[in-house]
Coordinates of C-alpha atoms and ligand atoms in Angstrom, one line a residue:
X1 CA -36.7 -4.8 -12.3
X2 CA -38.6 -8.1 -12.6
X3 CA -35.4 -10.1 -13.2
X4 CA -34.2 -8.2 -9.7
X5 CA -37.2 -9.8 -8.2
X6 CA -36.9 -13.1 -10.0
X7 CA -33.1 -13.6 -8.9
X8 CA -34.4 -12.5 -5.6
X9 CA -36.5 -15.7 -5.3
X10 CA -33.9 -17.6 -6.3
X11 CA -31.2 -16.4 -3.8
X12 CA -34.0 -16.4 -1.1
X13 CA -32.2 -19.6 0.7
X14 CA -29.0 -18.9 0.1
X15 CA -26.6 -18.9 3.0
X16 CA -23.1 -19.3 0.9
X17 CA -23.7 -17.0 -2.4
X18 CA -20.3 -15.6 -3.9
X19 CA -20.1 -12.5 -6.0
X20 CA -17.8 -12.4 -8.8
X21 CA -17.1 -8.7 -10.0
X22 CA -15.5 -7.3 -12.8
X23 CA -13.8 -3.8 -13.6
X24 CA -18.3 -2.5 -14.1
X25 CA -18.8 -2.9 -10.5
X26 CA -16.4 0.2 -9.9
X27 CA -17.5 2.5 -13.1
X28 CA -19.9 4.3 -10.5
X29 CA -16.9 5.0 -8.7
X30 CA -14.7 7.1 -12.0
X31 CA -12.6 3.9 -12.7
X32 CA -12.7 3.2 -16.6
X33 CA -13.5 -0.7 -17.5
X34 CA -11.6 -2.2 -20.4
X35 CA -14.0 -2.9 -23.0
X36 CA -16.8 -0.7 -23.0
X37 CA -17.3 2.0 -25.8
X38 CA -15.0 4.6 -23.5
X39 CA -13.2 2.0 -21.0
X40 CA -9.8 2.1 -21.6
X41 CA -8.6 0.2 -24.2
X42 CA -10.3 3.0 -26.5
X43 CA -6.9 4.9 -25.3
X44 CA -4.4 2.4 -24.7
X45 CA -3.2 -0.3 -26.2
X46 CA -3.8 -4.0 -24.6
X47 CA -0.6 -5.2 -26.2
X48 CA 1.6 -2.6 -24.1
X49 CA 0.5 -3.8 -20.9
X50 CA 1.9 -7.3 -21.5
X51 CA 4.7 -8.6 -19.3
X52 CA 6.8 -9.4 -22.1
X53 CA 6.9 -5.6 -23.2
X54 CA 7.2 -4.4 -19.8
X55 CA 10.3 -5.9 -19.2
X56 CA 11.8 -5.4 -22.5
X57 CA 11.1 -1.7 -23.4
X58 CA 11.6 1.5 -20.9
X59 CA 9.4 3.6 -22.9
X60 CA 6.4 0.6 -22.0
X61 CA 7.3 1.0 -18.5
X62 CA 7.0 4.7 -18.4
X63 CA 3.6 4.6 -20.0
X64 CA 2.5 2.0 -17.2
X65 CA 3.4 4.4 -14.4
X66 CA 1.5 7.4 -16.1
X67 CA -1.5 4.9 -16.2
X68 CA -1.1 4.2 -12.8
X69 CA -1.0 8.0 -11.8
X70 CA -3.6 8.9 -13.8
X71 CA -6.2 6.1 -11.8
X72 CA -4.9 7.2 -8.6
X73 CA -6.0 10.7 -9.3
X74 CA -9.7 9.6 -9.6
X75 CA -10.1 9.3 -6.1
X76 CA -11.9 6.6 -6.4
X77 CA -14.3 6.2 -3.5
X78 CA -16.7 2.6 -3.1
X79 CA -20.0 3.1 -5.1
X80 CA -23.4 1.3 -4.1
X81 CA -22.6 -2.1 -5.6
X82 CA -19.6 -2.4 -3.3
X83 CA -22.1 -1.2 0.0
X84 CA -24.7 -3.7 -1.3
X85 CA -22.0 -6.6 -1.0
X86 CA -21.3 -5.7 2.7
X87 CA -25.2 -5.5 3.0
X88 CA -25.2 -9.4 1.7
X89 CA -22.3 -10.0 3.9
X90 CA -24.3 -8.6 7.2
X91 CA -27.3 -10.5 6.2
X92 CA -25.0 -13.7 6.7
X93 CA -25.4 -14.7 3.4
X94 CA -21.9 -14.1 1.7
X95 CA -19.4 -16.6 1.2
X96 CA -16.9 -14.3 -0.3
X97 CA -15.8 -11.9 -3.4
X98 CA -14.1 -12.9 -6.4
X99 CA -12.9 -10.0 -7.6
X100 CA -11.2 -9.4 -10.8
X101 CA -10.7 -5.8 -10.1
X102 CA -6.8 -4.3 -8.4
X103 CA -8.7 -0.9 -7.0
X104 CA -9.1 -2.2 -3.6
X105 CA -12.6 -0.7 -2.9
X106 CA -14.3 -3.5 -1.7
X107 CA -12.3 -3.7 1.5
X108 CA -13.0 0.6 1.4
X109 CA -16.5 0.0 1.2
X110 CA -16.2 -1.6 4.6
X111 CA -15.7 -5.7 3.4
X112 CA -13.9 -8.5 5.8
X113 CA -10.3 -8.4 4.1
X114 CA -11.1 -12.8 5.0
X115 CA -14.1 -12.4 2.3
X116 CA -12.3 -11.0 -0.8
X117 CA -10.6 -12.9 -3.3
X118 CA -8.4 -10.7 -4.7
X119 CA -8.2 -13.0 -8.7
X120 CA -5.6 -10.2 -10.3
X121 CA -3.6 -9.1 -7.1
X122 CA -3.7 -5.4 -6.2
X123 CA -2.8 -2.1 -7.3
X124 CA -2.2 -0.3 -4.2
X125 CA 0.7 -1.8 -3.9
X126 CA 4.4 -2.9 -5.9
X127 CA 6.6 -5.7 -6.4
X128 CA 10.2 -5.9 -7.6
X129 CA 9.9 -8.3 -10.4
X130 CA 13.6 -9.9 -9.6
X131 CA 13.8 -9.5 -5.8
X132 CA 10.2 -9.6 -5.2
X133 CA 10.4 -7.1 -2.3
X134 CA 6.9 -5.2 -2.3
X135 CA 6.6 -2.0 -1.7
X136 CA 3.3 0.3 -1.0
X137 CA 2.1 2.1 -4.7
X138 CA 1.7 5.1 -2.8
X139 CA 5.2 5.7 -2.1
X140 CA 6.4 4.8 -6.0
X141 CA 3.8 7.1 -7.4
X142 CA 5.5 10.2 -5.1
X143 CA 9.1 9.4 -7.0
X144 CA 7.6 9.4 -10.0
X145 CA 5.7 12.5 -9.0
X146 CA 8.9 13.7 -7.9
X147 CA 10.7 13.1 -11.4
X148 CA 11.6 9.3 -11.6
X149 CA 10.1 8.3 -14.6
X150 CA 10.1 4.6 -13.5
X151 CA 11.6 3.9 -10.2
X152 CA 13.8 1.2 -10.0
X153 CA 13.0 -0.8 -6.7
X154 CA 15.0 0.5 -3.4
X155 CA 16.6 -3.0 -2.3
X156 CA 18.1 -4.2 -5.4
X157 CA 17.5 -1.8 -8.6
X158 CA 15.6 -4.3 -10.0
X159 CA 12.5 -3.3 -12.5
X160 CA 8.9 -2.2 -10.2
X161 CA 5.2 -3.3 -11.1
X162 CA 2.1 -3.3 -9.4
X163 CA 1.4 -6.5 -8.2
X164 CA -1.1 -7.2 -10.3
X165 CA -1.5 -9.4 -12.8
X166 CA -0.9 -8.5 -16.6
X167 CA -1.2 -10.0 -19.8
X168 CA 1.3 -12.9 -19.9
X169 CA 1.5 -14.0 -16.3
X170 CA -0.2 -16.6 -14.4
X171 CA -2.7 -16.2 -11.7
X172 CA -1.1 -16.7 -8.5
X173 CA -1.9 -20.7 -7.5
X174 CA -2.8 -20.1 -4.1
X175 CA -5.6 -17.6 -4.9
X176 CA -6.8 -19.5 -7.7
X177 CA -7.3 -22.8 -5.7
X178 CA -9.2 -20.3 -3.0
X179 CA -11.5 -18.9 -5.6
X180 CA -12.3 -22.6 -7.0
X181 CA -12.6 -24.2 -3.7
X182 CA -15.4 -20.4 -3.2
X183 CA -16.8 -22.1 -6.5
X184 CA -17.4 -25.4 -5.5
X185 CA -18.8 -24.2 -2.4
X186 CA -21.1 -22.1 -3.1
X187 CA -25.3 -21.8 -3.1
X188 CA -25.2 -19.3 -5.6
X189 CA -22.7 -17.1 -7.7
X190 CA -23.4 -13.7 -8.6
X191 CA -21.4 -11.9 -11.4
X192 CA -21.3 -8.4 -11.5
X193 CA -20.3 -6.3 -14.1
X194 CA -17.5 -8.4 -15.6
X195 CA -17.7 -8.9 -19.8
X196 CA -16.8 -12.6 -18.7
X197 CA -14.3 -12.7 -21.7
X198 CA -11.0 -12.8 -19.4
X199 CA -10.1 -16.5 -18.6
X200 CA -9.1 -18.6 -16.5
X201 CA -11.5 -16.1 -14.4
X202 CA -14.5 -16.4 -16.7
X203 CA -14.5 -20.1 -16.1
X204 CA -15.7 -20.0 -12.2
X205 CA -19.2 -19.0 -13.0
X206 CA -19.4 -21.3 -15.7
X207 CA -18.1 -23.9 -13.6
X208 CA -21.1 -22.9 -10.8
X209 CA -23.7 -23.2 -13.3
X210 CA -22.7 -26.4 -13.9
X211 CA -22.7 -27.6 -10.8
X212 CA -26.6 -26.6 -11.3
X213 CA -26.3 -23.3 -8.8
X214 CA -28.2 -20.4 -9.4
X215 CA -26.4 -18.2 -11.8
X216 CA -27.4 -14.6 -11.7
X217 CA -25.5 -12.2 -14.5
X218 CA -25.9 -8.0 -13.3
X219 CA -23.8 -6.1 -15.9
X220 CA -24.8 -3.5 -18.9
X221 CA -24.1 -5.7 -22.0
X222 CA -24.6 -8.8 -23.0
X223 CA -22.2 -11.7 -21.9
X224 CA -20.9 -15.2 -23.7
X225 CA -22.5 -16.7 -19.9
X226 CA -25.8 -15.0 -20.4
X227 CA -27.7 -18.6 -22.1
X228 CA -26.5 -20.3 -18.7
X229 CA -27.5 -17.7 -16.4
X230 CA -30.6 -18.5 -14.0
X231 CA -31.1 -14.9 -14.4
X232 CA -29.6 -11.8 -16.3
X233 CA -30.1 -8.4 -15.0
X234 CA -29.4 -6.3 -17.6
X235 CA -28.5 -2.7 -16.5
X236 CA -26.5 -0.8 -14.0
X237 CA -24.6 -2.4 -11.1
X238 CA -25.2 0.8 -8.7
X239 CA -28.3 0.4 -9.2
X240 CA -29.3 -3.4 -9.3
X241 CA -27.4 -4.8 -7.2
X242 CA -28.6 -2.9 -4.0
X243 CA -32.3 -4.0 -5.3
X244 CA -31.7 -7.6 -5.1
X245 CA -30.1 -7.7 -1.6
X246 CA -32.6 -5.1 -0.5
X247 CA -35.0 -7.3 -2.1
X248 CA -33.6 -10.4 -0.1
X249 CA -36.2 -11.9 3.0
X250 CA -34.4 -12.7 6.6
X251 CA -31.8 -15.1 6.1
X252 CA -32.7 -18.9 6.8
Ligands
LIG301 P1 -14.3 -5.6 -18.9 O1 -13.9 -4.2 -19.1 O2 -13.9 -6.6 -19.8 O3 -15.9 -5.6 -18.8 C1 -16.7 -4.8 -18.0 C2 -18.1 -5.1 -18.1 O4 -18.9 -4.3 -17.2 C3 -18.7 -4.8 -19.5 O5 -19.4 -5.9 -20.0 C4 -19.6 -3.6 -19.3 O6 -20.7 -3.6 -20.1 C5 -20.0 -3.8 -17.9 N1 -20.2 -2.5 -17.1 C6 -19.5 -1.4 -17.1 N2 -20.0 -0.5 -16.3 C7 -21.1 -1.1 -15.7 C8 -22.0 -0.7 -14.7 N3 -22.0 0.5 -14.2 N4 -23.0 -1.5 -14.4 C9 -23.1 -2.8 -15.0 N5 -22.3 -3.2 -15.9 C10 -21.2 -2.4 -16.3 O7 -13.9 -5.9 -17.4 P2 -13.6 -7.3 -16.7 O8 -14.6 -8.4 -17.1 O9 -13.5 -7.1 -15.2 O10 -12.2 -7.8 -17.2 C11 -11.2 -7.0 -17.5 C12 -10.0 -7.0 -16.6 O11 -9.7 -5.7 -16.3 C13 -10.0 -7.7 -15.3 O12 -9.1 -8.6 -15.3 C14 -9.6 -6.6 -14.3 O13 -8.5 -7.0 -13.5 C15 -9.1 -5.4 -15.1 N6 -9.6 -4.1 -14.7 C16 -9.8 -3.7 -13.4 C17 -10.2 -2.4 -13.1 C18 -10.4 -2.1 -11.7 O14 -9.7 -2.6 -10.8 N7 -11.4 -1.2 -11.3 C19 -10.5 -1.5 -14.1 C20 -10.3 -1.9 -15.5 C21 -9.8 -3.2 -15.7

């Protein structure tokens, strides 16, 4: 706890931090990350999910939408991390979210939609990858539920995906440029529970450290960021990050 209280000082003026969270900020809440010793690469092959493969092979695409069933079962519900980032938010001190996560439960938690940066799109919702017409997840997961294996989308037959991003496809430009300019802004940047391996995203907390911002790193395991970090608080997100806004004086 004395790095909480240590990147507390250091936040202590802040008016414009940004939190950047990665797929350990909703662990808490039953949704596997990728990397760690039971995420879900330990079961599924990062190679499948590619776009490439997607396309290509049927057998790919059915796999995706039994992944995609699967999450949804969870139930996810926002966990303490998320709460504590509405907590920053009411203390007038958030700038915005940069979230690498597609599960939505920041806005759940009770977030301004205006303050996330959704980095990898969303799962809760699907696109037609050649007429682009988007379509809610909810209602794609009840024909597969109801025996379409993978549902072709309703306007033009074309192939269906979350609108997400995989393996293989850019980020789309405008919410990169509105995560950089959230970068450049910033007083502080806060990563939470992100392995900081996946690029471009890892690069916008390296990019605020060298801007000379405070850097605070809250995640489990070590991270390739953790020598630039002001601060690394090494443990769980559910836990910390509620102790360092709770920790937090008025705002200036
Ligand atoms: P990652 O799996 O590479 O890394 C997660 C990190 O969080 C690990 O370093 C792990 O030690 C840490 N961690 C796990 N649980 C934690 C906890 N409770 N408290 C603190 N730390 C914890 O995830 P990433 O860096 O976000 O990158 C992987 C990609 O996976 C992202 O692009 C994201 O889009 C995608 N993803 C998203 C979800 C989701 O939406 N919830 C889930 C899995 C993967």
């Amino acid at each position: 706890m004395s790095a909480v209280v240590a990147a507390a000082g250091l936040l202590a003026g802040a008016r414009r931090i940004v939190v950047f969270t990665g797929a350990g900020a909703s662990t808490d809440s039953g949704i596997p990350d990728f990397r760690s010793p039971d995420g879900l690469w330990t079961r599924y092959d990062p190679r499948l999910l590619g776009l490439r493969r997607y396309l290509a092979d049927p057998g790919v695409r059915r796999l995706a939408w039994r992944l995609r069933r699967e999450l949804v079962a969870i139930g996810a519900r926002p966990n303490a991390a998320h709460a504590a980032c509405v907590r920053l938010a009411a203390q007038g001190r958030l700038a915005g979210v940069i979230t690498q996560n597609v599960d939505g439960l920041h806005t759940d938690a009770g977030l301004d939609p205006a303050l996330v940066c959704e980095l990898h799109g969303t799962g809760r919702v699907v696109v037609c990858l050649r007429c682009g017409e988007r379509a809610p997840m909810a209602a794609a997961l009840a024909r597969v539920e109801a025996g379409e294996e993978d549902p072709p989308c309703r306007a033009c037959g074309g192939i269906l995906k979350a609108a997400t991003v995989s393996f293989g496809e850019r980020l789309p430009a405008g919410v990169w440029a509105r995560a950089e300019a959230l970068t450049e802004a910033c007083d502080a940047f806060v990563v939470v529970g992100s392995s900081l391996v996946v690029r471009p995203a890892a690069e916008l907390p390296a990019r605020a450290a060298g801007r000379g911002v405070p850097l605070v790193v809250v995640n489990r395991e070590p991270t390739p960021l953790d020598g630039v970090a002001s601060v690394v608080c090494r443990g769980e997100a559910g836990t910390l990050l509620p102790a360092l806004v709770d920790a937090l004086p008025p705002a200036p």
